[in-house]
Structure formats: structure tokens, C-alpha cells
mmCIF file of C-alpha atoms and ligand atoms in Angstrom:
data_model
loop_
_atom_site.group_PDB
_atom_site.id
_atom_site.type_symbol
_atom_site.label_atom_id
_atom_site.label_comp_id
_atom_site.label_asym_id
_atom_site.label_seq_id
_atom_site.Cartn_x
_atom_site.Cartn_y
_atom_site.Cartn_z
ATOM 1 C CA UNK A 25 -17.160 5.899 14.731
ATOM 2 C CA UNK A 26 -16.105 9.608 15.041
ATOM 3 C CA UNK A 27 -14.168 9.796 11.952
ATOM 4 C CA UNK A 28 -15.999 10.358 8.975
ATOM 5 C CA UNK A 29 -15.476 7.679 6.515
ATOM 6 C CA UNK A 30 -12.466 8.782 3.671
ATOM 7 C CA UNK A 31 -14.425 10.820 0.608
ATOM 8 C CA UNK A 32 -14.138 8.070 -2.261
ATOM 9 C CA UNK A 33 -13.362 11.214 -5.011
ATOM 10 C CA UNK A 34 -10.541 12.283 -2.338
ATOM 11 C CA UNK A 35 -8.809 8.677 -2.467
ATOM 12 C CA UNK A 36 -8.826 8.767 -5.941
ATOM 13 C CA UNK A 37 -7.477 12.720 -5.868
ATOM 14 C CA UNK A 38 -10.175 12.915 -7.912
ATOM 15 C CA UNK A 39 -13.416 15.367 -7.844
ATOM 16 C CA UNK A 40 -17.058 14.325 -7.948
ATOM 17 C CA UNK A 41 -17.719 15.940 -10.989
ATOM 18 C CA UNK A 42 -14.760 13.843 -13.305
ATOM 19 C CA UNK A 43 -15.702 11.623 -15.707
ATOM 20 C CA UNK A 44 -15.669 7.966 -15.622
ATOM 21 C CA UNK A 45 -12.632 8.289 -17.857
ATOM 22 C CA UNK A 46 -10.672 10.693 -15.290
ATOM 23 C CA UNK A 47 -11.448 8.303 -12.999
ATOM 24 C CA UNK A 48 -10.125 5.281 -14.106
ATOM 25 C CA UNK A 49 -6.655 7.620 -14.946
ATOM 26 C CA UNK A 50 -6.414 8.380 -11.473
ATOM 27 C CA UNK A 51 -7.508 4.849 -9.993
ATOM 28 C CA UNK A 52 -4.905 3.381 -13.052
ATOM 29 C CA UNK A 53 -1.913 5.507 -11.363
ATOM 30 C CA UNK A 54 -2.352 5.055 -7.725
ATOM 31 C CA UNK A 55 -3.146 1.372 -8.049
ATOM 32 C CA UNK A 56 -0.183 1.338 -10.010
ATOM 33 C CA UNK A 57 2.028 3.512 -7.170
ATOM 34 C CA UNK A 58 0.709 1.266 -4.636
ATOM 35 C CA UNK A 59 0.369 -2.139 -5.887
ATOM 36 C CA UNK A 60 1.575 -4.911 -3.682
ATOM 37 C CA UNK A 61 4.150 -5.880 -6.330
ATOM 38 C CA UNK A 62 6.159 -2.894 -6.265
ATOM 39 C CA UNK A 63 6.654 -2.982 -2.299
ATOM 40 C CA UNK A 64 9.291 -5.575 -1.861
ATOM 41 C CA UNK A 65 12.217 -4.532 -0.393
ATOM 42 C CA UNK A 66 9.979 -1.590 1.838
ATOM 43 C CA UNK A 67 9.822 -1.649 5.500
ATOM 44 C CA UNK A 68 6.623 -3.544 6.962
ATOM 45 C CA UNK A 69 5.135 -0.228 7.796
ATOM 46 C CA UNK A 70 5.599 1.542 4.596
ATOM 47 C CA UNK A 71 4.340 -1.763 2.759
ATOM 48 C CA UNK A 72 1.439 -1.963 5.258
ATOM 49 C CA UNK A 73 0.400 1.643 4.609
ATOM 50 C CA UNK A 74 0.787 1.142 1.056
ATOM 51 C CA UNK A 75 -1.352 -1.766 1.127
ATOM 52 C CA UNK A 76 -4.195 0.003 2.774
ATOM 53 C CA UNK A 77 -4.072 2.614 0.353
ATOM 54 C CA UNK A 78 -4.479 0.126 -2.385
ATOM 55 C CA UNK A 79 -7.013 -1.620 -0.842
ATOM 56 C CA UNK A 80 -8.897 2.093 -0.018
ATOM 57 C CA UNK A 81 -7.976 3.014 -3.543
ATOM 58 C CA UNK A 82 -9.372 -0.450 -5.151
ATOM 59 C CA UNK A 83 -12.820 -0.356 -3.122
ATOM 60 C CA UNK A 84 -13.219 3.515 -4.149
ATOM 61 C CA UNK A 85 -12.875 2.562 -7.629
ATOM 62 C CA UNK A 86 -15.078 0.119 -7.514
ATOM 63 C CA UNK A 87 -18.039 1.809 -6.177
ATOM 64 C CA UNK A 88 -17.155 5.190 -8.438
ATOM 65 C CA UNK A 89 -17.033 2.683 -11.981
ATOM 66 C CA UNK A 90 -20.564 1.388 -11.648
ATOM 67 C CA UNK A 91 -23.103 4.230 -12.664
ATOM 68 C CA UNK A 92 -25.411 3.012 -10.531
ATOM 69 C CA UNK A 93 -22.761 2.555 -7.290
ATOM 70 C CA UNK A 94 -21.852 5.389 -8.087
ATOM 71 C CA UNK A 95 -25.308 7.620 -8.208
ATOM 72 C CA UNK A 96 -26.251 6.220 -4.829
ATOM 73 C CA UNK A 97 -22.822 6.824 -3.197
ATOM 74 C CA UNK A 98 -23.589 10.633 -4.458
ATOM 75 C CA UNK A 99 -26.966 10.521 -3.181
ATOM 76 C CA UNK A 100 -25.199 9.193 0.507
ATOM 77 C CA UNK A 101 -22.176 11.689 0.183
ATOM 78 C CA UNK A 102 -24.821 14.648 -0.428
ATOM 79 C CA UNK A 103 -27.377 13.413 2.633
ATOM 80 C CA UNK A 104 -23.181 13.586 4.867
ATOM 81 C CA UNK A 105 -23.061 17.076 3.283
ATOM 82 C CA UNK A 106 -26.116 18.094 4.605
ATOM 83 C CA UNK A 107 -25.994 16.741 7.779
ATOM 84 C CA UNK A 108 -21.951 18.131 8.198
ATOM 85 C CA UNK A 109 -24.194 21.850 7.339
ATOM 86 C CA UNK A 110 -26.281 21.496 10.210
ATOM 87 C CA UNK A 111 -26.206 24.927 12.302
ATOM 88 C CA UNK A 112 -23.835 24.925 15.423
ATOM 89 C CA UNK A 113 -22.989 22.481 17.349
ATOM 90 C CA UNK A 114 -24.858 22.590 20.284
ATOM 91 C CA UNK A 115 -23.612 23.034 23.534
ATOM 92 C CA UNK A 116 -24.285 20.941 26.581
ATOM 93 C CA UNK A 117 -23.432 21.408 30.200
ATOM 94 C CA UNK A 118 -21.766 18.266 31.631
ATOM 95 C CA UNK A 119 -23.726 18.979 34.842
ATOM 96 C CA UNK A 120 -27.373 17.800 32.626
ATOM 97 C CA UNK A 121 -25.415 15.364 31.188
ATOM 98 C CA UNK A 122 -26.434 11.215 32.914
ATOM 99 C CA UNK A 123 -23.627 10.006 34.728
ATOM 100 C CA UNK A 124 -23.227 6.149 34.466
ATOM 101 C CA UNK A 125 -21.570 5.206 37.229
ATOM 102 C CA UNK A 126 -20.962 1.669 36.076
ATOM 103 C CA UNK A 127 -19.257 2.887 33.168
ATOM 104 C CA UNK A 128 -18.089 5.943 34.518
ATOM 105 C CA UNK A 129 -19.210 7.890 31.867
ATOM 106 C CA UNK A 130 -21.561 10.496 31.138
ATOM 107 C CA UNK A 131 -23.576 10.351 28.679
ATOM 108 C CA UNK A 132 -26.195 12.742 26.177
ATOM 109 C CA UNK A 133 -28.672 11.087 24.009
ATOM 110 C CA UNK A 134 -28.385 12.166 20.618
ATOM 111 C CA UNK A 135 -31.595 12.470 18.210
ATOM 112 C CA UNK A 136 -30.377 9.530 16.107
ATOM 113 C CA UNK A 137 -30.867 7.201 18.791
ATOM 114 C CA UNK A 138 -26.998 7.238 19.405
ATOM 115 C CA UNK A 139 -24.762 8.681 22.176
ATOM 116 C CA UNK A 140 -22.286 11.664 22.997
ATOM 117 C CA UNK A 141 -20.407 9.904 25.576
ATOM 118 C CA UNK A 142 -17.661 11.370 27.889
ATOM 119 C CA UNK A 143 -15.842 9.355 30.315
ATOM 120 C CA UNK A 144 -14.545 10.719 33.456
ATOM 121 C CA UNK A 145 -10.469 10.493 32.771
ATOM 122 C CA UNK A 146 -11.484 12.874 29.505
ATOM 123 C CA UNK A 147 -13.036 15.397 31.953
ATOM 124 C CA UNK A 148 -10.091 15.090 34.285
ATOM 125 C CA UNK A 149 -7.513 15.305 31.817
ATOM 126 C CA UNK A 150 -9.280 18.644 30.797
ATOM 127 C CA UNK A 151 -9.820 20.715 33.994
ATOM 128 C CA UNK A 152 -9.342 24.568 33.480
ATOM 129 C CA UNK A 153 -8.109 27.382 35.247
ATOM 130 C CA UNK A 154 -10.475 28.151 38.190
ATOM 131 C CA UNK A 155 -13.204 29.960 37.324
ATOM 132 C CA UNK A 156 -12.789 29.249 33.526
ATOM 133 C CA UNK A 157 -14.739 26.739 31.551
ATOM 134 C CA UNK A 158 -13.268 22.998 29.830
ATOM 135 C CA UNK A 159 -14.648 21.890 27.164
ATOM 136 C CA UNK A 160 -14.554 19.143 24.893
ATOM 137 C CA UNK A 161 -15.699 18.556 21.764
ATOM 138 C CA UNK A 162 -17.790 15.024 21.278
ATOM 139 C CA UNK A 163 -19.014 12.735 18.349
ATOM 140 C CA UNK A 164 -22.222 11.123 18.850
ATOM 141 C CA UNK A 165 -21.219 7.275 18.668
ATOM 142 C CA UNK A 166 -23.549 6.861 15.712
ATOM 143 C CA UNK A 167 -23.861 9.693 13.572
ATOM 144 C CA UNK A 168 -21.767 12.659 12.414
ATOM 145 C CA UNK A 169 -23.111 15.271 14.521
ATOM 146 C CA UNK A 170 -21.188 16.262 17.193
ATOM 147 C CA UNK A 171 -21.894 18.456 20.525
ATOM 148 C CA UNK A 172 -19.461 20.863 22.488
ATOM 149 C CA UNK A 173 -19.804 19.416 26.158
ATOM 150 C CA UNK A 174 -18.379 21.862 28.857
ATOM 151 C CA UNK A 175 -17.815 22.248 32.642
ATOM 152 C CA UNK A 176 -16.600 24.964 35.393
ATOM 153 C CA UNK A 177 -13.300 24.050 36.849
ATOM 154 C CA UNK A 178 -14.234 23.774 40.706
ATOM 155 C CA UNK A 179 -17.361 21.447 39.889
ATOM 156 C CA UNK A 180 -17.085 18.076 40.614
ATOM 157 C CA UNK A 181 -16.220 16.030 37.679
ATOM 158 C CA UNK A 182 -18.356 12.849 38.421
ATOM 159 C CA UNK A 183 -21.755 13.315 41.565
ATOM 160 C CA UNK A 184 -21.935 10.413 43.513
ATOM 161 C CA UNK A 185 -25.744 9.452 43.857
ATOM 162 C CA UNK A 186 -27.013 11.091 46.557
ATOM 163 C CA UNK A 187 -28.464 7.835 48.189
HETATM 164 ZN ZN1 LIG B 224 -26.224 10.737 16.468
#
């Protein structure tokens, strides 16, 4: 869920403020360049990305040729804007972070009712030169806002409960 979903103008190489009409050029030449019919004789991987594209190319289309798909996908793409603009990234100790130890994971509650969630092998993987800070940058599970999670090298990547 970290990935942002693929900007609808950028499938179409096209930009927000085209017309209808430069729209439907673009979307007429990349459906063309990656229409199922002209794939045979293509490896399965090259026909299965080109299929995907087509199928990302087809949907984008057909939310950007409706007026009114359109207006609310701008309205949406805007509010991700916005929300991409939000000031720094905070930063969050992984020591006040919970530790789950069912899951072995720790985890940050983020204000959309998400998640930031780290699990232990990512801490491990990333332990520093002593005396030096890791850190790792993490996606809420929900949302697009993400947090910069760090730790000191000599503390202990997961605390076993004290009791
Ligand atoms: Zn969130």
C-alpha cells in the first residue's frame, strides 16, 4: 500500500491540463503500441508487461474521457498533492515505538487510523556503525504519509517484556 497509485495523466504521457482531444491522441497511440494483437510472437514477459500497460492505459482513459470521472479524479489527485506537501516527515525513535511480540513487529499509529509498521529482520538488516544511528524510512499501511523511524546501533533491536 506504500506505492502511490500510477498518476492517470503520467500513463497516458499526458499532462492534467490537455484537452480531451490530446488525450484521446495519446490513449489512441499507446493502446495502439500495446494492444494484445500486436504481441504475438513476444516473450511471455514482454507480452505480460505489455498487457498491463494496456490494461493501465485503458482504465486511465477511461476515467480521464468522462468530464465528470474526470473532475473528481482531479479533485482526488489534488487532496494526494496536498497530503504528498505535508511538512517533514516526522521522525520517530524505534525505542517509543510498540513492539508486538506476536508479530514481531513494531509498530506507530498513524493519525489516519493506519500503521507505520517495522518488523524486526528490517531493523536487523539495518544496524549501523556503533555509535551511529539506522534509520529507515516507513509508509503508513494506509495512507501516503510516511515517517523516518531510527535507532542507535548498540540498542537492542526487539525488548523482551520485562515480566
Ligand atoms: Zn496513515
Amino acid at each position: 500500500m506504500c506505492e502511490p497509485a500510477e498518476d492517470l495523466y503520467a500513463v497516458l504521457g499526458a499532462s492534467p491540463s490537455d484537452s480531451v482531444q490530446q488525450l484521446r491522441h495519446r490513449y489512441q497511440q499507446l493502446a495502439l503500441q500495446y494492444h494484445p494483437d500486436r504481441l504475438v510472437g513476444e516473450s511471455p514477459s514482454e507480452t505480460k508487461s505489455s498487457l498491463q500497460r494496456f490494461l493501465q492505459v485503458d482504465a486511465a482513459w477511461r476515467i480521464l474521457s468522462d468530464p465528470d470521472s474526470r473532475r473528481q479524479y482531479d479533485l482526488q489527485r489534488r487532496a494526494q498533492e496536498l497530503k504528498q506537501d505535508w511538512p517533514e516527515d516526522s521522525t520517530v525513535f524505534l525505542e517509543d515505538m510498540s513492539w508486538d511480540p506476536g508479530e514481531r513487529l513494531y509498530t506507530h499509529c498513524c493519525r489516519c487510523g493506519g500503521a507505520f509498521l517495522v518488523s524486526q529482520e528490517e531493523v536487523e538488516e539495518e544496524q549501523p556503525e556503533e555509535g551511529q544511528r539506522a534509520g529507515l524510512l516507513v509508509c503508513c499501511d494506509t495512507c501516503s504519509l510516511s515517517i523516518h523511524v531510527t535507532w542507535l546501533s548498540h540498542s537492542q533491536p526487539f525488548r523482551d517484556s520485562p515480566d
